Amino acid sequence: EEGDDEAFAPDVVLTGGEPMLQLDADLIEALHARGFMIAVESNGTMAAIPGIDWLCISPKGASMVVQQSGNELKLVWPQPEMDAAMLDRFEGWAFDHKLIQPKDGTAEGSDSDAHRDAAIALVMERPRWRLSLQNHKMLGLP
């Protein structure tokens, strides 16, 4: 609805590398003061700064994840370093959404179809997880 400031808040998404290395309370305060909703995608190896509006943790390999709560836990699949015991542990963490995303098959030697099939098989075996697809890649867009 036009003029309804609560109906639309511009988003800023902080990701790439490890955003917790640069993010601090002053930056969060400055972005909120300008009306931004702050989303962060982190590998979870560092604790999240308070004040983030949407927190996605996407662990890589067998890294030591310290941030075990948030809005979204997203696993790129398959990851050879992850086994059933790790998935069992992840399922006990406090996230609103648990997502499985097929590993990008654009790297040399990757098999997109096999990655997609492995991700689908995982969510069929483990109903706490949902499939998350990168639609732009499926459509051949950059």
Coordinates of C-alpha atoms in Angstrom, one line a residue, residues 103-111 115:
K103 CA 25.8 -27.9 -5.2
D104 CA 26.5 -25.6 -8.1
G105 CA 27.3 -27.8 -11.1
T106 CA 29.1 -25.2 -13.2
A107 CA 32.6 -26.0 -11.9
E108 CA 34.7 -28.3 -14.1
G109 CA 34.0 -31.9 -13.3
S110 CA 30.8 -31.2 -11.5
D111 CA 27.5 -33.0 -12.3
H115 CA 23.9 -33.0 -7.2

